[in-house]
Amino acid sequence: MNVLEKTGVRFEDELGLDLLEENGCSVDHDNMIVKFPPSIVEKCIRKAPSSFRLRARESDDDIILGGEVVYFTNSCGKQTVDLNTFEPQKPMKSDYIDFIKILDALPNCHLLSCYPYYGFKGVPSVMRIPEGVAQKIRYSTKPQYTCYSKDCEIFNIKMIQKTGGESLSCLTSSPPLTWDRNAVMQARRNINAGFPLDIWDGCSYGATGPATFAGSVITSNAEILSMLVFIQLLDSGHRCKVADFSFPLNMRSGSPGFGQIGTSINNAIFNQVWRRYGLPIGNHTPGYSSGKSLDFQVGSEKAINGIIAALSGANVIEIQGSISSEQTAHPVQAILDDDIAGMIGRFIEGEKISDETMATDIINNIGPIPGNYLNTNHTRKYWKTEQFVSKTADRLTYSEWLKKGKKGILDNAKKRKSKMLDQHEVSKPLTEEEVEAIETILEEAGEYYYERGLISDEEWEVYEGILESFKI
């Protein structure tokens, strides 16, 4: 509150500045700086709902954000990797689709992030986000995040409205203490569509935010609260979630310190503050490591940061898919990560304490040796719910492992990937009319950017072939 009142936040949008000024904020139009009286901020926090439903294309996949529930979403990468060399490769369309199919099939991935890969071969850069939205709609019924760039939210919204459900639409600050016009327009357009908004920070501790975790949370919260005020003044009671996606700065290379325990300290402070404010919370840093292969570093960093996020109060945790930072991702990694999500989920469920689970009658009945519990109804009833049964981890005895060819967790995950792609089908396929509607909207988006010189003649020729293949 102190930062919002004394220093303020930069809003690079004149209509936004006017709205904030009309509602009691102090606005310096020349420098686009808005200062917020604490009373206005507190009032707008109270307007935002503490929980809300996010509608999926298939109602069985709806989720309720907020409260004590934890969901998991996938992390992403710019490119895929060769699993033999771990060198990055540009994904093909088939790679992109396969990744979405795997995410749709994974039991602990509850909503899809903005994309698994940032586009695929043949797609112009300005079309990468809309193409990703289209493929997620076609190959999954789970709810999804959408992001924004160069007005693409216009087309994202249209595609989702044509096929049902809604998206959780991201707004990302430009730290320190700034909201650019693109974010403000994303907010306006999604409010008009009735879609909930997800307000993200994004600082690097020591670069675009203070080096201390406490200080970085203060700047992040000032940014998020300022956007929350803007949203609630535009539409009182509008559904909002908040998200922490900030990292320590690697002081040697200048890159984000993916996977460091400092992100968890920051997440935990952030979560406790926002639990007090009462809005749904997301932590998106646990899904990213600085490792380069499917190895101990990647798994341990995701597991540690993921469980801390869950225990400190996050409602959505990003985990499945990314290998190295935001550079690479792979569906095999997502399959491995889904077990991490499952273990975290089982741990936070805890244990129901009742006469039946305490089992004193059975204990007294079985008594000491030679009694045992293996053949009891109690064991048959409870073992599958009490234990978390991994889908990929090596749980063989040593002798079994030797006899079965010494297969490891990566072998199991690769085998599971092939099986999932062979057997999984989306529960609610698009109708022919819906497929045609999406194709029409993608063509409209392509023409929009082509006319503005953002797609070259050569890119357009290649992309027209991709558009045609959407029908197949």
Short mmCIF file of N, CA and C in Angstrom, two decimals, residues 344-436:
data_model
loop_
_atom_site.label_atom_id
_atom_site.label_comp_id
_atom_site.label_asym_id
_atom_site.label_seq_id
_atom_site.Cartn_x
_atom_site.Cartn_y
_atom_site.Cartn_z
N ILE A 344 2.52 -34.88 -4.76
CA ILE A 344 2.20 -33.67 -4.01
C ILE A 344 0.72 -33.66 -3.64
N GLY A 345 -0.11 -33.98 -4.61
CA GLY A 345 -1.55 -34.01 -4.36
C GLY A 345 -1.91 -34.99 -3.26
N ARG A 346 -1.30 -36.18 -3.29
CA ARG A 346 -1.60 -37.17 -2.24
C ARG A 346 -1.15 -36.67 -0.88
N PHE A 347 -0.01 -36.02 -0.81
CA PHE A 347 0.50 -35.55 0.48
C PHE A 347 -0.42 -34.49 1.08
N ILE A 348 -0.85 -33.53 0.26
CA ILE A 348 -1.67 -32.45 0.83
C ILE A 348 -3.10 -32.90 1.13
N GLU A 349 -3.52 -34.04 0.57
CA GLU A 349 -4.81 -34.59 0.97
C GLU A 349 -4.80 -35.00 2.44
N GLY A 350 -3.62 -35.42 2.91
CA GLY A 350 -3.50 -35.80 4.31
C GLY A 350 -4.21 -37.11 4.62
N GLU A 351 -4.60 -37.27 5.87
CA GLU A 351 -5.23 -38.51 6.33
C GLU A 351 -6.52 -38.19 7.08
N LYS A 352 -7.58 -38.86 6.69
CA LYS A 352 -8.84 -38.73 7.41
C LYS A 352 -8.77 -39.57 8.67
N ILE A 353 -9.02 -38.94 9.80
CA ILE A 353 -8.97 -39.65 11.08
C ILE A 353 -10.39 -40.01 11.50
N SER A 354 -10.65 -41.30 11.53
CA SER A 354 -11.97 -41.81 11.92
C SER A 354 -11.78 -43.15 12.62
N ASP A 355 -12.86 -43.69 13.17
CA ASP A 355 -12.77 -45.01 13.80
C ASP A 355 -12.28 -46.05 12.79
N GLU A 356 -12.74 -45.91 11.53
CA GLU A 356 -12.39 -46.91 10.53
C GLU A 356 -10.93 -46.80 10.11
N THR A 357 -10.42 -45.56 9.95
CA THR A 357 -9.02 -45.44 9.53
C THR A 357 -8.05 -45.73 10.68
N MET A 358 -8.46 -45.43 11.90
CA MET A 358 -7.59 -45.77 13.04
C MET A 358 -7.55 -47.28 13.26
N ALA A 359 -8.60 -47.97 12.88
CA ALA A 359 -8.62 -49.44 12.80
C ALA A 359 -8.30 -50.15 14.11
N THR A 360 -8.69 -49.56 15.24
CA THR A 360 -8.35 -50.19 16.52
C THR A 360 -9.04 -51.54 16.70
N ASP A 361 -10.29 -51.66 16.20
CA ASP A 361 -10.97 -52.96 16.33
C ASP A 361 -10.21 -54.04 15.58
N ILE A 362 -9.73 -53.70 14.36
CA ILE A 362 -9.00 -54.68 13.56
C ILE A 362 -7.65 -55.00 14.21
N ILE A 363 -6.99 -53.97 14.73
CA ILE A 363 -5.70 -54.18 15.40
C ILE A 363 -5.87 -55.15 16.58
N ASN A 364 -6.91 -54.91 17.37
CA ASN A 364 -7.15 -55.78 18.53
C ASN A 364 -7.55 -57.19 18.10
N ASN A 365 -8.26 -57.28 16.97
CA ASN A 365 -8.69 -58.59 16.49
C ASN A 365 -7.51 -59.40 15.92
N ILE A 366 -6.62 -58.72 15.17
CA ILE A 366 -5.47 -59.41 14.55
C ILE A 366 -4.44 -59.80 15.61
N GLY A 367 -4.18 -58.87 16.52
CA GLY A 367 -3.22 -59.17 17.57
C GLY A 367 -1.79 -59.30 17.07
N PRO A 368 -0.92 -59.92 17.89
CA PRO A 368 0.49 -60.08 17.51
C PRO A 368 0.69 -61.24 16.54
N ILE A 369 1.95 -61.50 16.17
CA ILE A 369 2.29 -62.64 15.31
C ILE A 369 1.65 -63.91 15.88
N PRO A 370 1.00 -64.71 15.04
CA PRO A 370 1.10 -64.82 13.56
C PRO A 370 0.04 -64.03 12.81
N GLY A 371 -0.66 -63.09 13.48
CA GLY A 371 -1.68 -62.31 12.80
C GLY A 371 -1.10 -61.44 11.70
N ASN A 372 -1.91 -61.15 10.66
CA ASN A 372 -1.49 -60.22 9.60
C ASN A 372 -2.72 -59.58 8.99
N TYR A 373 -2.50 -58.51 8.25
CA TYR A 373 -3.60 -57.68 7.73
C TYR A 373 -3.84 -57.88 6.24
N LEU A 374 -3.06 -58.74 5.61
CA LEU A 374 -3.10 -58.84 4.15
C LEU A 374 -4.45 -59.29 3.62
N ASN A 375 -5.10 -60.22 4.29
CA ASN A 375 -6.34 -60.78 3.76
C ASN A 375 -7.60 -60.14 4.34
N THR A 376 -7.47 -58.94 4.93
CA THR A 376 -8.64 -58.30 5.53
C THR A 376 -9.37 -57.41 4.52
N ASN A 377 -10.66 -57.25 4.72
CA ASN A 377 -11.45 -56.32 3.90
C ASN A 377 -10.93 -54.90 4.05
N HIS A 378 -10.43 -54.57 5.23
CA HIS A 378 -9.91 -53.23 5.50
C HIS A 378 -8.73 -52.92 4.57
N THR A 379 -7.82 -53.88 4.41
CA THR A 379 -6.68 -53.68 3.52
C THR A 379 -7.14 -53.56 2.08
N ARG A 380 -8.05 -54.43 1.66
CA ARG A 380 -8.55 -54.38 0.28
C ARG A 380 -9.25 -53.05 0.00
N LYS A 381 -9.92 -52.51 1.00
CA LYS A 381 -10.65 -51.26 0.81
C LYS A 381 -9.72 -50.05 0.74
N TYR A 382 -8.67 -50.06 1.55
CA TYR A 382 -7.92 -48.81 1.74
C TYR A 382 -6.57 -48.72 1.04
N TRP A 383 -5.96 -49.82 0.63
CA TRP A 383 -4.57 -49.69 0.20
C TRP A 383 -4.41 -48.80 -1.03
N LYS A 384 -5.37 -48.86 -1.96
CA LYS A 384 -5.23 -48.07 -3.19
C LYS A 384 -5.45 -46.58 -2.96
N THR A 385 -6.24 -46.24 -1.95
CA THR A 385 -6.47 -44.82 -1.67
C THR A 385 -5.42 -44.25 -0.72
N GLU A 386 -4.88 -45.08 0.15
CA GLU A 386 -3.85 -44.62 1.08
C GLU A 386 -2.51 -44.43 0.38
N GLN A 387 -2.16 -45.35 -0.48
CA GLN A 387 -0.88 -45.26 -1.19
C GLN A 387 -1.05 -44.46 -2.49
N PHE A 388 0.03 -43.76 -2.87
CA PHE A 388 0.08 -43.19 -4.21
C PHE A 388 0.82 -44.17 -5.10
N VAL A 389 0.16 -44.64 -6.14
CA VAL A 389 0.75 -45.63 -7.03
C VAL A 389 1.29 -44.92 -8.27
N SER A 390 2.61 -44.83 -8.36
CA SER A 390 3.25 -44.15 -9.49
C SER A 390 2.98 -44.86 -10.80
N LYS A 391 2.84 -44.08 -11.87
CA LYS A 391 2.63 -44.64 -13.20
C LYS A 391 3.95 -44.97 -13.90
N THR A 392 5.04 -44.34 -13.47
CA THR A 392 6.30 -44.50 -14.22
C THR A 392 7.50 -44.91 -13.37
N ALA A 393 7.46 -44.66 -12.07
CA ALA A 393 8.63 -44.95 -11.23
C ALA A 393 8.93 -46.45 -11.21
N ASP A 394 10.19 -46.77 -11.02
CA ASP A 394 10.62 -48.17 -10.92
C ASP A 394 10.28 -48.68 -9.52
N ARG A 395 9.29 -49.56 -9.43
CA ARG A 395 8.90 -50.15 -8.15
C ARG A 395 9.14 -51.66 -8.11
N LEU A 396 9.91 -52.16 -9.07
CA LEU A 396 10.21 -53.59 -9.11
C LEU A 396 11.19 -53.97 -8.00
N THR A 397 11.14 -55.22 -7.57
CA THR A 397 12.22 -55.72 -6.72
C THR A 397 13.48 -55.81 -7.57
N TYR A 398 14.62 -55.92 -6.91
CA TYR A 398 15.87 -55.96 -7.67
C TYR A 398 15.91 -57.16 -8.61
N SER A 399 15.45 -58.32 -8.14
CA SER A 399 15.48 -59.52 -8.99
C SER A 399 14.55 -59.37 -10.19
N GLU A 400 13.37 -58.76 -9.98
CA GLU A 400 12.45 -58.52 -11.10
C GLU A 400 13.08 -57.57 -12.12
N TRP A 401 13.73 -56.53 -11.62
CA TRP A 401 14.35 -55.53 -12.50
C TRP A 401 15.42 -56.18 -13.38
N LEU A 402 16.22 -57.06 -12.81
CA LEU A 402 17.25 -57.75 -13.58
C LEU A 402 16.64 -58.64 -14.65
N LYS A 403 15.59 -59.36 -14.30
CA LYS A 403 14.95 -60.29 -15.24
C LYS A 403 14.24 -59.55 -16.38
N LYS A 404 13.75 -58.34 -16.11
CA LYS A 404 12.95 -57.62 -17.10
C LYS A 404 13.77 -56.62 -17.91
N GLY A 405 15.09 -56.79 -17.93
CA GLY A 405 15.91 -55.99 -18.83
C GLY A 405 16.45 -54.71 -18.25
N LYS A 406 16.38 -54.52 -16.93
CA LYS A 406 16.98 -53.36 -16.25
C LYS A 406 16.40 -52.04 -16.76
N LYS A 407 15.10 -52.02 -17.00
CA LYS A 407 14.45 -50.81 -17.49
C LYS A 407 14.36 -49.77 -16.37
N GLY A 408 14.52 -48.50 -16.75
CA GLY A 408 14.44 -47.42 -15.78
C GLY A 408 13.22 -46.55 -16.00
N ILE A 409 13.17 -45.47 -15.26
CA ILE A 409 12.00 -44.60 -15.29
C ILE A 409 11.80 -43.94 -16.66
N LEU A 410 12.90 -43.61 -17.36
CA LEU A 410 12.76 -43.02 -18.70
C LEU A 410 12.18 -44.03 -19.69
N ASP A 411 12.60 -45.28 -19.58
CA ASP A 411 12.03 -46.32 -20.44
C ASP A 411 10.53 -46.44 -20.19
N ASN A 412 10.15 -46.42 -18.92
CA ASN A 412 8.74 -46.53 -18.57
C ASN A 412 7.93 -45.35 -19.10
N ALA A 413 8.50 -44.14 -18.99
CA ALA A 413 7.79 -42.94 -19.45
C ALA A 413 7.63 -42.93 -20.97
N LYS A 414 8.67 -43.34 -21.69
CA LYS A 414 8.58 -43.41 -23.15
C LYS A 414 7.53 -44.42 -23.58
N LYS A 415 7.51 -45.57 -22.91
CA LYS A 415 6.51 -46.60 -23.23
C LYS A 415 5.11 -46.09 -22.95
N ARG A 416 4.96 -45.39 -21.85
CA ARG A 416 3.65 -44.85 -21.49
C ARG A 416 3.20 -43.79 -22.50
N LYS A 417 4.13 -42.98 -22.96
CA LYS A 417 3.80 -41.97 -23.98
C LYS A 417 3.23 -42.64 -25.23
N SER A 418 3.89 -43.68 -25.72
CA SER A 418 3.40 -44.38 -26.92
C SER A 418 2.02 -44.97 -26.69
N LYS A 419 1.82 -45.55 -25.53
CA LYS A 419 0.52 -46.16 -25.21
C LYS A 419 -0.58 -45.11 -25.13
N MET A 420 -0.27 -43.97 -24.51
CA MET A 420 -1.26 -42.90 -24.38
C MET A 420 -1.66 -42.35 -25.74
N LEU A 421 -0.68 -42.15 -26.61
CA LEU A 421 -0.99 -41.62 -27.94
C LEU A 421 -1.80 -42.62 -28.76
N ASP A 422 -1.57 -43.90 -28.55
CA ASP A 422 -2.33 -44.92 -29.27
C ASP A 422 -3.76 -45.04 -28.76
N GLN A 423 -3.96 -44.85 -27.47
CA GLN A 423 -5.25 -45.19 -26.86
C GLN A 423 -6.12 -43.99 -26.51
N HIS A 424 -5.50 -42.85 -26.20
CA HIS A 424 -6.30 -41.73 -25.70
C HIS A 424 -7.06 -41.02 -26.82
N GLU A 425 -8.31 -40.71 -26.55
CA GLU A 425 -9.11 -39.91 -27.47
C GLU A 425 -9.76 -38.77 -26.69
N VAL A 426 -9.85 -37.61 -27.31
CA VAL A 426 -10.49 -36.48 -26.65
C VAL A 426 -11.95 -36.83 -26.38
N SER A 427 -12.43 -36.51 -25.18
CA SER A 427 -13.76 -36.97 -24.76
C SER A 427 -14.90 -36.28 -25.51
N LYS A 428 -14.64 -35.09 -26.05
CA LYS A 428 -15.69 -34.37 -26.78
C LYS A 428 -15.07 -33.77 -28.04
N PRO A 429 -15.03 -34.53 -29.13
CA PRO A 429 -14.45 -34.00 -30.38
C PRO A 429 -15.24 -32.78 -30.87
N LEU A 430 -14.56 -31.90 -31.58
CA LEU A 430 -15.24 -30.76 -32.20
C LEU A 430 -16.15 -31.24 -33.32
N THR A 431 -17.25 -30.53 -33.49
CA THR A 431 -18.12 -30.81 -34.63
C THR A 431 -17.49 -30.23 -35.89
N GLU A 432 -17.99 -30.63 -37.04
CA GLU A 432 -17.49 -30.08 -38.31
C GLU A 432 -17.67 -28.57 -38.35
N GLU A 433 -18.82 -28.10 -37.82
CA GLU A 433 -19.09 -26.67 -37.82
C GLU A 433 -18.08 -25.92 -36.95
N GLU A 434 -17.72 -26.52 -35.81
CA GLU A 434 -16.75 -25.87 -34.93
C GLU A 434 -15.36 -25.84 -35.55
N VAL A 435 -14.98 -26.93 -36.21
CA VAL A 435 -13.68 -26.95 -36.91
C VAL A 435 -13.63 -25.86 -37.97
N GLU A 436 -14.71 -25.73 -38.74
CA GLU A 436 -14.76 -24.70 -39.78
C GLU A 436 -14.72 -23.31 -39.18
#
